[in-house]
Each structure stands twice: as C-alpha cells, then as structure tokens.
Amino acid sequence: MRIYIDTANTSDIKRIITKFPVDGVTTNPSLLAREKMNPMAQLKKIISLLEKDMEIHAQVLSSSAEDMIIEADYMRRQLGEQIFIKVPVTHEGIKAMKELSKAGFNLTATAIYTPMQAVMAAKAGARWTAPYVNRLDMIGANGVQVAIDIHNILTQMKGKTGLLAASFKNVEQILKLAEAGAGAVTVAPELLEQFLYHPLTEKAVTDFTNDFECITAKGATMKGL
Ligand code: E4P
C-alpha cells in the first residue's frame, strides 16, 4: 500500500519524510490556503523536498473542462513530471479527465463519495480515485466500506486505476483498508505519527535499556564494547 502525506506544510513534510517510508504528498486547495503562501511557490517548495520517485498531487480550480485542461497543462509545465493532477468528479471534471489521460497526464480523481463516481473516473483514465472516508462517516455513511467497494470494483475492472483513499480520523480506518488491499492512502501528518504508537513498545525499549545499563554504564550501547 502506498502512503502519502496529506498536507501542504513543509515542516511537517520534512519531518515525516526523513523518518517514515512514504511515497509522496497530496494537497488540496484548502491545505494550500492554510500555508498563506503563493500556492504555486508552495508546491515548488514541497517538490524540492521530495525524492525523484515521489508523487505530488495538486488540484485544478477551473470550472469548465476546457479551462481545467489548460490549467493542468500549465501546472505540469511549472511543476514537472512528479505532478498528479487532481480533478473533481463533476461532469466537467470527467470530461477534462478523458482528454487529459489521452495526453498522458497522471490524474487523481478527487471529491469521490460514491463507487459509481470512481467507475466513471476509471473509465476516463484516472490513475487514482480518492474517496473521502471520514467525510462519508460524518454524513452517516460507512466510509471504509465505500472505499473497499471502490477497491473491489477497480480490481474487477483490471485497469490501471487504483484506490487512493483520503480523509481519515483514526488508524483503524486505514488498517481496514490495508487489510482489504487498498492501493494507497493519504494521511494527515498528526495521524501518520500515530501509526507506530503503542505504550508497551515504549516500555519494552525502556526496560531493555535499563537491563543493559545494569551490566555496562549509563548511556552504553553495543558500540565500543
Ligand atoms: C483529499 O483530497 C483531501 O486532501 C483530504 O484527504 C480530505 O481530508 P479531510 O476530510 O480531513 O479534510
């Protein structure tokens, strides 16, 4: 399962990238707005922190398909080959994706709330489909189940499109998608940091250290023995 950092904050990205095995960064217009910078300059700054094989996802803002295509082309020229253009699954968005995929753009269909929207995005040539798990939960639907349904349908379709589930509030939601074989998830930095948390892990490390120091010295390691 690929894991992306869902943020436009460069301090968070730097911190996570140096310690966790992640595959890239996803942004949306709201996340970029939170940084209070020129969004294009911010995206360039983010790309400068990424390894060459990592992806950066950023969304078009135009409302007509024609303008989305022009905007996507501009974004790719500005941001380079690591860019995945996020396009919402509106009528105009699907129309734009049909053309953009023919022109070789890497596309992430976003703002997905139903499996049928994901099917249309897959048919239009998107590489990734991004359902919003927690936002679905918040309106009384089962976000994890919708994401699993999408994953199963895409698997049946046997195309190049995968599930990139988004919008999470807890680790359990993500684990369920990992069990189901999800292609990718995008997770906010503060939730990503919880992936390794368990109080007994901390305790085990402390106990081992104390025992070791009993026969060596405070702060001793294998090095130098
Ligand atoms: C997806 O494009 C969004 O970036 C994001 O995952 C939505 O997350 P939120 O519901 O926590 O805002």
Coordinates of N, CA and C and ligand atoms in Angstrom, one line a residue:
M1 N 0.8 -1.2 0.0 CA 0.0 0.0 0.0 C 0.9 1.3 0.0
R2 N 0.6 2.1 -0.9 CA 1.3 3.4 -1.0 C 0.8 4.3 0.1
I3 N 1.7 5.1 0.7 CA 1.2 6.1 1.7 C 1.7 7.5 1.4
Y4 N 0.7 8.4 1.3 CA 1.1 9.8 1.0 C 0.8 10.7 2.3
I5 N 1.5 11.8 2.3 CA 1.3 12.7 3.4 C 0.2 13.8 2.9
D6 N -0.8 13.9 3.6 CA -1.9 14.8 3.2 C -1.7 16.2 3.9
T7 N -0.9 17.0 3.3 CA -0.6 18.3 3.8 C 0.2 19.2 2.8
A8 N 0.2 20.5 3.1 CA 1.0 21.4 2.2 C 2.0 22.1 3.1
N9 N 2.2 21.6 4.3 CA 3.1 22.2 5.3 C 4.5 21.6 5.2
T10 N 5.5 22.5 4.8 CA 6.8 21.9 4.5 C 7.5 21.4 5.8
S11 N 7.3 22.0 6.9 CA 7.9 21.4 8.1 C 7.5 20.0 8.4
D12 N 6.1 19.8 8.3 CA 5.6 18.5 8.5 C 6.1 17.5 7.5
I13 N 6.2 18.0 6.2 CA 6.7 17.1 5.2 C 8.1 16.7 5.4
K14 N 9.0 17.7 5.8 CA 10.4 17.4 6.1 C 10.5 16.3 7.2
R15 N 9.8 16.6 8.3 CA 9.8 15.7 9.4 C 9.4 14.3 9.1
I16 N 8.3 14.2 8.4 CA 7.8 12.8 8.1 C 8.7 12.1 7.1
I17 N 9.1 12.8 6.1 CA 9.9 12.1 5.0 C 11.2 11.6 5.5
T18 N 11.8 12.3 6.5 CA 13.1 11.8 7.0 C 13.0 10.6 7.8
K19 N 11.8 10.3 8.4 CA 11.7 9.1 9.3 C 10.8 8.0 8.7
F20 N 9.8 8.3 7.9 CA 8.8 7.3 7.5 C 9.0 7.0 6.0
P21 N 8.7 5.7 5.7 CA 8.8 5.3 4.3 C 7.5 5.8 3.5
V22 N 7.4 6.9 3.0 CA 6.2 7.4 2.3 C 6.5 7.6 0.8
D23 N 5.4 7.8 0.1 CA 5.5 7.7 -1.4 C 5.2 9.1 -2.0
G24 N 4.9 10.1 -1.2 CA 4.6 11.4 -1.8 C 3.7 12.2 -0.9
V25 N 3.2 13.3 -1.6 CA 2.4 14.3 -0.8 C 1.2 14.6 -1.6
T26 N 0.0 14.6 -0.9 CA -1.2 15.1 -1.6 C -1.6 16.4 -0.9
T27 N -2.0 17.3 -1.8 CA -2.5 18.6 -1.3 C -3.9 18.8 -1.8
N28 N -4.6 19.8 -1.3 CA -5.9 20.2 -1.9 C -5.9 21.8 -1.7
P29 N -6.8 22.5 -2.4 CA -6.7 23.9 -2.3 C -6.9 24.5 -0.8
S30 N -7.6 23.8 0.0 CA -7.8 24.2 1.4 C -6.5 24.1 2.2
L31 N -5.8 22.9 2.0 CA -4.5 22.7 2.6 C -3.5 23.8 2.2
L32 N -3.5 24.1 0.9 CA -2.5 25.1 0.4 C -2.9 26.5 1.0
A33 N -4.2 26.8 1.1 CA -4.6 28.1 1.6 C -4.1 28.3 3.1
R34 N -4.1 27.1 3.8 CA -3.7 27.2 5.2 C -2.2 27.7 5.4
E35 N -1.4 27.5 4.3 CA 0.0 27.9 4.4 C 0.2 29.4 4.2
K36 N -0.8 30.1 3.7 CA -0.8 31.5 3.4 C 0.4 31.9 2.5
M37 N 0.7 31.2 1.5 CA 1.8 31.5 0.6 C 1.2 31.4 -0.8
N38 N 2.0 31.9 -1.8 CA 1.6 31.7 -3.2 C 1.5 30.2 -3.4
P39 N 0.3 29.6 -3.8 CA 0.2 28.1 -3.8 C 1.2 27.5 -4.8
M40 N 1.5 28.1 -5.9 CA 2.4 27.5 -6.9 C 3.8 27.5 -6.3
A41 N 4.2 28.6 -5.6 CA 5.5 28.7 -5.0 C 5.6 27.6 -3.9
Q42 N 4.5 27.4 -3.2 CA 4.5 26.4 -2.1 C 4.6 25.0 -2.7
L43 N 4.0 24.7 -3.8 CA 4.1 23.4 -4.4 C 5.5 23.2 -4.9
K44 N 6.1 24.2 -5.4 CA 7.5 24.0 -5.8 C 8.5 23.8 -4.7
K45 N 8.2 24.4 -3.6 CA 9.0 24.2 -2.3 C 8.8 22.8 -1.9
I46 N 7.6 22.3 -1.9 CA 7.3 20.9 -1.5 C 8.1 19.9 -2.4
I47 N 8.0 20.2 -3.7 CA 8.7 19.3 -4.7 C 10.2 19.2 -4.4
S48 N 10.8 20.4 -4.0 CA 12.2 20.4 -3.7 C 12.6 19.5 -2.5
L49 N 11.6 19.1 -1.7 CA 11.9 18.2 -0.5 C 11.7 16.8 -0.9
L50 N 11.1 16.5 -2.1 CA 10.8 15.1 -2.4 C 11.9 14.4 -3.1
E51 N 11.9 13.1 -3.0 CA 12.8 12.3 -3.8 C 12.2 12.2 -5.2
K52 N 13.1 11.9 -6.2 CA 12.6 12.0 -7.6 C 11.4 11.0 -7.9
D53 N 11.4 9.9 -7.2 CA 10.3 8.9 -7.5 C 9.1 9.1 -6.6
M54 N 9.0 10.2 -5.9 CA 7.8 10.5 -5.1 C 6.8 11.4 -5.9
E55 N 5.5 11.2 -5.6 CA 4.5 12.0 -6.3 C 4.1 13.2 -5.5
I56 N 3.6 14.2 -6.2 CA 3.0 15.3 -5.6 C 1.6 15.5 -6.3
H57 N 0.5 15.6 -5.5 CA -0.8 15.7 -6.0 C -1.3 17.1 -5.8
A58 N -1.8 17.8 -6.8 CA -2.4 19.1 -6.6 C -3.6 19.3 -7.6
Q59 N -4.5 20.1 -7.1 CA -5.9 20.1 -7.7 C -6.0 21.3 -8.7
V60 N -6.8 21.1 -9.8 CA -7.1 22.3 -10.6 C -8.3 23.0 -10.0
L61 N -8.4 24.3 -10.3 CA -9.5 25.1 -9.7 C -10.5 25.5 -10.7
S62 N -10.2 25.4 -12.0 CA -11.1 25.8 -13.1 C -12.4 25.1 -13.0
S63 N -13.5 25.7 -13.6 CA -14.8 25.0 -13.5 C -15.2 24.4 -14.8
S64 N -14.7 24.9 -16.0 CA -15.0 24.2 -17.2 C -13.9 23.2 -17.6
A65 N -14.3 22.2 -18.4 CA -13.3 21.1 -18.8 C -12.2 21.8 -19.6
E66 N -12.6 22.7 -20.5 CA -11.6 23.3 -21.3 C -10.5 24.1 -20.5
D67 N -11.0 24.8 -19.5 CA -10.1 25.5 -18.6 C -9.3 24.6 -17.7
M68 N -9.9 23.5 -17.3 CA -9.1 22.5 -16.5 C -8.0 22.0 -17.3
I69 N -8.2 21.7 -18.5 CA -7.1 21.2 -19.4 C -6.0 22.2 -19.5
I70 N -6.3 23.4 -19.8 CA -5.3 24.5 -19.9 C -4.5 24.6 -18.6
E71 N -5.3 24.6 -17.5 CA -4.7 24.7 -16.1 C -3.8 23.5 -15.8
A72 N -4.2 22.3 -16.1 CA -3.4 21.1 -15.9 C -2.1 21.2 -16.7
D73 N -2.2 21.6 -17.9 CA -1.0 21.7 -18.8 C 0.0 22.7 -18.2
Y74 N -0.6 23.9 -17.7 CA 0.3 24.9 -17.1 C 0.9 24.3 -15.8
M75 N 0.1 23.6 -15.0 CA 0.7 23.0 -13.8 C 1.8 22.0 -14.1
R76 N 1.6 21.2 -15.1 CA 2.6 20.2 -15.4 C 3.9 20.9 -15.9
R77 N 3.7 22.0 -16.7 CA 4.9 22.7 -17.1 C 5.7 23.4 -16.0
Q78 N 4.9 23.9 -15.0 CA 5.5 24.5 -13.8 C 6.1 23.5 -12.9
L79 N 5.5 22.4 -12.7 CA 5.8 21.5 -11.6 C 6.5 20.2 -12.0
G80 N 6.5 19.9 -13.3 CA 7.3 18.8 -13.8 C 6.5 17.4 -13.7
E81 N 7.3 16.4 -13.9 CA 6.7 15.0 -14.1 C 6.2 14.4 -12.9
Q82 N 6.6 14.9 -11.7 CA 6.1 14.3 -10.4 C 4.6 14.6 -10.1
I83 N 4.1 15.6 -10.9 CA 2.8 16.1 -10.6 C 1.6 15.1 -11.0
F84 N 0.7 14.8 -10.1 CA -0.5 14.2 -10.4 C -1.6 15.2 -10.2
I85 N -2.3 15.4 -11.3 CA -3.3 16.5 -11.3 C -4.6 16.0 -10.7
K86 N -5.1 16.6 -9.7 CA -6.3 16.2 -9.0 C -7.5 16.9 -9.7
V87 N -8.5 16.1 -10.1 CA -9.6 16.7 -10.8 C -10.9 16.2 -10.1
P88 N -11.8 17.0 -9.7 CA -13.0 16.6 -9.1 C -13.9 15.8 -10.0
V89 N -14.7 14.9 -9.5 CA -15.6 14.0 -10.3 C -16.9 14.7 -10.7
T90 N -16.8 15.9 -11.2 CA -18.0 16.6 -11.7 C -18.2 16.2 -13.2
H91 N -19.2 16.7 -13.8 CA -19.4 16.4 -15.2 C -18.2 17.0 -16.0
E92 N -17.9 18.3 -15.7 CA -16.8 18.9 -16.4 C -15.4 18.2 -16.0
G93 N -15.3 17.7 -14.8 CA -14.1 17.1 -14.4 C -13.9 15.8 -15.2
I94 N -14.9 15.0 -15.3 CA -14.8 13.7 -16.1 C -14.5 14.0 -17.5
K95 N -15.1 15.1 -18.1 CA -14.8 15.4 -19.5 C -13.4 15.8 -19.6
A96 N -12.9 16.6 -18.7 CA -11.4 17.0 -18.7 C -10.5 15.8 -18.6
M97 N -10.9 14.9 -17.7 CA -10.0 13.7 -17.5 C -9.9 12.9 -18.7
K98 N -11.0 12.7 -19.5 CA -11.0 12.0 -20.7 C -9.9 12.5 -21.6
E99 N -9.8 13.8 -21.8 CA -8.8 14.4 -22.6 C -7.4 14.4 -22.0
L100 N -7.3 14.7 -20.8 CA -6.0 14.8 -20.1 C -5.3 13.4 -20.1
S101 N -6.1 12.3 -19.9 CA -5.5 11.0 -19.8 C -5.0 10.6 -21.2
K102 N -5.7 11.0 -22.3 CA -5.2 10.8 -23.6 C -3.9 11.5 -23.9
A103 N -3.7 12.7 -23.3 CA -2.5 13.4 -23.4 C -1.4 13.0 -22.5
G104 N -1.6 11.9 -21.7 CA -0.6 11.3 -20.9 C -0.4 12.0 -19.5
F105 N -1.4 12.7 -19.0 CA -1.3 13.3 -17.7 C -1.6 12.2 -16.6
N106 N -0.9 12.3 -15.5 CA -1.2 11.5 -14.4 C -2.3 12.1 -13.6
L107 N -3.4 11.4 -13.4 CA -4.6 12.0 -12.8 C -5.1 11.3 -11.6
T108 N -5.5 12.2 -10.6 CA -6.2 11.7 -9.4 C -7.6 12.2 -9.4
A109 N -8.6 11.4 -9.5 CA -10.0 11.8 -9.4 C -10.3 12.0 -7.9
T110 N -10.8 13.2 -7.6 CA -11.0 13.6 -6.2 C -12.4 14.0 -5.9
A111 N -12.7 14.2 -4.6 CA -14.0 14.5 -4.1 C -15.0 13.4 -4.4
I112 N -14.6 12.2 -4.2 CA -15.4 11.0 -4.5 C -16.2 10.6 -3.3
Y113 N -17.5 10.4 -3.5 CA -18.4 9.9 -2.4 C -19.2 8.7 -2.8
T114 N -19.1 8.2 -4.0 CA -19.8 7.0 -4.4 C -18.9 6.1 -5.3
P115 N -19.2 4.8 -5.3 CA -18.4 3.9 -6.2 C -18.7 4.2 -7.6
M116 N -19.9 4.7 -8.0 CA -20.1 5.0 -9.4 C -19.3 6.1 -9.9
Q117 N -19.0 7.1 -9.1 CA -18.2 8.2 -9.5 C -16.8 7.7 -9.7
A118 N -16.3 6.7 -8.9 CA -15.0 6.1 -9.1 C -14.9 5.3 -10.4
V119 N -16.0 4.6 -10.8 CA -16.1 3.9 -12.0 C -15.9 4.8 -13.2
M120 N -16.6 6.0 -13.1 CA -16.6 6.9 -14.2 C -15.1 7.5 -14.4
A121 N -14.5 7.8 -13.2 CA -13.2 8.3 -13.2 C -12.2 7.3 -13.8
A122 N -12.4 6.0 -13.5 CA -11.5 5.0 -14.0 C -11.7 4.9 -15.5
K123 N -13.0 4.9 -16.0 CA -13.2 4.9 -17.4 C -12.6 6.1 -18.1
A124 N -12.5 7.3 -17.4 CA -12.0 8.5 -18.0 C -10.4 8.5 -18.0
G125 N -9.8 7.5 -17.3 CA -8.4 7.3 -17.4 C -7.6 7.8 -16.2
A126 N -8.3 8.0 -15.0 CA -7.6 8.4 -13.8 C -6.7 7.3 -13.3
R127 N -5.5 7.7 -12.8 CA -4.6 6.7 -12.2 C -5.1 6.3 -10.8
W128 N -5.6 7.4 -10.1 CA -6.1 7.2 -8.7 C -7.5 7.7 -8.5
T129 N -8.3 7.0 -7.6 CA -9.6 7.6 -7.3 C -9.6 7.8 -5.7
A130 N -10.0 9.0 -5.3 CA -9.9 9.4 -3.9 C -11.2 9.6 -3.3
P131 N -11.8 8.5 -2.6 CA -13.0 8.7 -1.8 C -12.6 9.3 -0.5
Y132 N -13.5 10.1 0.1 CA -13.3 10.8 1.4 C -13.9 10.0 2.5
V133 N -13.1 9.1 3.1 CA -13.6 8.2 4.1 C -14.3 8.9 5.3
N134 N -13.6 9.7 6.0 CA -14.2 10.3 7.2 C -15.4 11.3 6.9
R135 N -15.3 12.0 5.8 CA -16.4 12.9 5.4 C -17.6 12.0 5.1
L136 N -17.4 10.8 4.6 CA -18.6 9.9 4.4 C -19.2 9.5 5.7
D137 N -18.3 9.1 6.7 CA -18.7 8.7 8.0 C -19.6 9.9 8.6
M138 N -19.1 11.1 8.4 CA -19.7 12.2 9.0 C -21.2 12.5 8.5
I139 N -21.5 11.9 7.3 CA -22.9 12.1 6.8 C -23.7 10.8 7.0
G140 N -23.2 9.9 7.9 CA -23.9 8.7 8.2 C -23.7 7.6 7.3
A141 N -22.8 7.7 6.4 CA -22.4 6.6 5.5 C -21.3 5.8 6.1
N142 N -20.9 4.7 5.5 CA -19.7 3.9 6.0 C -18.6 4.1 5.1
G143 N -17.7 5.1 5.4 CA -16.6 5.5 4.5 C -15.7 4.4 4.2
V144 N -15.3 3.6 5.2 CA -14.4 2.5 4.9 C -15.0 1.5 3.9
Q145 N -16.3 1.2 4.1 CA -17.0 0.2 3.2 C -17.1 0.8 1.8
V146 N -17.4 2.1 1.6 CA -17.4 2.7 0.3 C -16.0 2.6 -0.4
A147 N -15.0 2.8 0.4 CA -13.6 2.7 -0.2 C -13.3 1.3 -0.6
I148 N -13.7 0.3 0.3 CA -13.5 -1.1 -0.1 C -14.3 -1.5 -1.3
D149 N -15.5 -1.0 -1.4 CA -16.3 -1.3 -2.6 C -15.6 -0.8 -3.9
I150 N -15.1 0.4 -3.7 CA -14.4 1.0 -4.9 C -13.2 0.2 -5.2
H151 N -12.4 -0.2 -4.2 CA -11.2 -1.0 -4.5 C -11.6 -2.3 -5.2
N152 N -12.7 -3.0 -4.7 CA -13.1 -4.3 -5.3 C -13.6 -4.1 -6.8
I153 N -14.3 -3.0 -7.0 CA -14.8 -2.7 -8.4 C -13.6 -2.5 -9.3
L154 N -12.6 -1.7 -8.8 CA -11.5 -1.3 -9.7 C -10.7 -2.6 -10.0
T155 N -10.6 -3.5 -9.0 CA -9.8 -4.7 -9.2 C -10.5 -5.6 -10.2
Q156 N -11.9 -5.6 -10.2 CA -12.6 -6.3 -11.2 C -12.4 -5.7 -12.6
M157 N -12.3 -4.4 -12.7 CA -12.1 -3.7 -13.9 C -10.8 -4.0 -14.6
K158 N -9.8 -4.4 -13.8 CA -8.5 -4.8 -14.2 C -7.8 -3.7 -15.1
G159 N -8.0 -2.5 -14.7 CA -7.4 -1.4 -15.5 C -6.2 -0.9 -14.7
K160 N -5.8 0.4 -15.0 CA -4.6 0.9 -14.3 C -5.1 1.8 -13.1
T161 N -6.4 1.9 -12.8 CA -6.9 2.8 -11.8 C -6.9 2.1 -10.4
G162 N -6.4 2.8 -9.4 CA -6.3 2.3 -8.1 C -7.1 3.2 -7.1
L163 N -7.3 2.6 -5.9 CA -7.9 3.4 -4.8 C -6.8 4.1 -4.0
L164 N -7.0 5.4 -3.9 CA -6.2 6.3 -3.0 C -7.1 6.9 -2.0
A165 N -7.4 6.2 -0.9 CA -8.4 6.7 0.0 C -7.9 7.9 0.8
A166 N -8.8 8.8 1.0 CA -8.4 10.1 1.7 C -9.4 10.4 2.8
S167 N -9.0 11.4 3.6 CA -9.9 11.9 4.7 C -10.1 10.8 5.8
F168 N -9.1 10.7 6.8 CA -9.2 9.8 7.8 C -9.2 10.5 9.2
K169 N -9.8 9.8 10.2 CA -9.7 10.4 11.5 C -9.0 9.4 12.5
N170 N -8.8 8.1 12.1 CA -8.1 7.2 13.0 C -7.4 6.1 12.3
V171 N -6.5 5.5 13.0 CA -5.6 4.4 12.4 C -6.4 3.2 12.0
E172 N -7.5 2.9 12.7 CA -8.3 1.8 12.4 C -8.9 1.8 11.0
Q173 N -9.4 3.0 10.6 CA -9.9 3.1 9.3 C -8.9 2.7 8.2
I174 N -7.7 3.1 8.5 CA -6.6 2.9 7.5 C -6.2 1.4 7.5
L175 N -6.1 0.8 8.7 CA -5.8 -0.6 8.8 C -6.8 -1.5 8.1
K176 N -8.1 -1.1 8.2 CA -9.1 -1.9 7.5 C -8.9 -1.8 6.0
L177 N -8.4 -0.7 5.5 CA -8.2 -0.6 4.0 C -6.9 -1.3 3.6
A178 N -5.9 -1.4 4.5 CA -4.7 -2.1 4.2 C -5.1 -3.6 4.1
E179 N -6.0 -4.1 5.1 CA -6.4 -5.5 5.0 C -7.1 -5.8 3.7
A180 N -7.9 -4.8 3.2 CA -8.6 -5.1 2.0 C -7.8 -5.0 0.7
G181 N -6.5 -4.6 0.9 CA -5.6 -4.5 -0.2 C -5.6 -3.2 -1.0
A182 N -6.0 -2.1 -0.3 CA -6.1 -0.8 -0.9 C -4.7 -0.4 -1.5
G183 N -4.8 0.2 -2.7 CA -3.6 0.6 -3.4 C -2.8 1.7 -2.7
A184 N -3.6 2.7 -2.0 CA -2.9 3.8 -1.4 C -3.8 4.5 -0.5
V185 N -3.2 5.2 0.5 CA -4.0 6.1 1.4 C -3.2 7.4 1.5
T186 N -3.9 8.5 1.8 CA -3.2 9.7 2.1 C -3.7 10.2 3.5
V187 N -2.7 10.5 4.3 CA -3.0 10.7 5.8 C -2.3 12.0 6.3
A188 N -3.1 12.7 7.1 CA -2.5 13.9 7.7 C -1.3 13.6 8.6
P189 N -0.3 14.5 8.7 CA 0.9 14.2 9.5 C 0.6 13.7 10.9
E190 N -0.3 14.4 11.6 CA -0.5 14.0 13.0 C -1.1 12.6 13.2
L191 N -1.8 12.1 12.2 CA -2.4 10.8 12.2 C -1.3 9.8 11.8
L192 N -0.5 10.1 10.8 CA 0.7 9.3 10.4 C 1.6 9.0 11.6
E193 N 1.8 10.0 12.4 CA 2.7 9.9 13.5 C 2.2 8.8 14.5
Q194 N 0.9 8.6 14.5 CA 0.3 7.6 15.4 C 0.5 6.2 15.0
F195 N 0.9 6.0 13.7 CA 1.0 4.6 13.2 C 1.8 3.7 14.0
L196 N 2.9 4.2 14.7 CA 3.8 3.4 15.4 C 3.5 3.3 16.9
Y197 N 2.5 4.1 17.3 CA 2.3 4.3 18.7 C 1.8 3.0 19.4
H198 N 2.5 2.6 20.5 CA 1.9 1.6 21.4 C 2.7 1.8 22.7
P199 N 2.0 2.0 23.9 CA 2.7 2.3 25.1 C 3.6 1.1 25.5
L200 N 3.2 -0.1 25.2 CA 4.1 -1.3 25.5 C 5.4 -1.3 24.7
T201 N 5.4 -0.8 23.5 CA 6.6 -0.7 22.7 C 7.6 0.2 23.4
E202 N 7.1 1.4 23.9 CA 8.0 2.3 24.6 C 8.5 1.7 25.9
K203 N 7.6 0.9 26.6 CA 8.0 0.3 27.8 C 9.1 -0.8 27.6
A204 N 8.9 -1.6 26.5 CA 9.9 -2.6 26.2 C 11.3 -2.0 25.9
V205 N 11.3 -0.9 25.2 CA 12.6 -0.3 24.9 C 13.2 0.2 26.2
T206 N 12.5 0.9 27.0 CA 13.0 1.4 28.3 C 13.5 0.2 29.2
D207 N 12.8 -0.8 29.3 CA 13.2 -2.0 30.1 C 14.5 -2.6 29.6
F208 N 14.6 -2.8 28.3 CA 15.8 -3.3 27.7 C 17.0 -2.4 28.0
T209 N 16.8 -1.1 27.9 CA 17.9 -0.2 28.1 C 18.4 -0.3 29.6
N210 N 17.4 -0.3 30.5 CA 17.7 -0.3 31.9 C 18.5 -1.6 32.2
D211 N 18.1 -2.7 31.7 CA 18.8 -4.0 32.0 C 20.2 -4.0 31.4
F212 N 20.3 -3.4 30.2 CA 21.7 -3.4 29.6 C 22.6 -2.5 30.4
E213 N 22.1 -1.4 30.9 CA 22.9 -0.4 31.6 C 23.4 -1.0 33.0
C214 N 22.6 -2.0 33.5 CA 23.0 -2.6 34.8 C 24.3 -3.3 34.7
I215 N 24.6 -3.8 33.5 CA 25.9 -4.5 33.4 C 27.0 -3.7 32.6
T216 N 26.6 -2.5 32.1 CA 27.6 -1.7 31.4 C 27.7 -0.3 32.1
A217 N 27.2 0.7 31.4 CA 27.2 2.0 32.0 C 26.0 2.8 31.5
K218 N 25.7 3.9 32.2 CA 24.6 4.8 31.7 C 24.9 5.2 30.3
G219 N 23.9 5.1 29.4 CA 24.0 5.5 28.0 C 24.8 4.6 27.1
A220 N 25.2 3.4 27.7 CA 26.0 2.5 26.9 C 25.3 1.9 25.7
T221 N 26.0 1.6 24.6 CA 25.4 0.8 23.5 C 26.4 -0.3 23.1
M222 N 26.0 -1.1 22.1 CA 27.0 -2.1 21.7 C 28.3 -1.5 21.2
K223 N 28.1 -0.3 20.6 CA 29.3 0.3 20.0 C 30.4 0.6 21.1
G224 N 31.6 0.2 20.9 CA 32.6 0.5 21.9 C 32.8 -0.6 22.9
L225 N 32.0 -1.6 22.9 CA 32.2 -2.7 23.9 C 33.3 -3.6 23.5
Ligands
E4P1 C1 -8.4 14.9 -0.2 O1 -8.2 15.4 -1.3 C2 -8.3 15.7 0.9 O2 -6.9 16.3 0.8 C3 -8.4 15.2 2.3 O3 -7.9 13.9 2.4 C4 -9.6 15.5 2.9 O4 -9.4 15.3 4.3 P1 -10.3 16.0 5.4 O5 -11.7 15.4 5.3 O6 -9.6 15.6 6.7 O7 -10.2 17.4 5.1

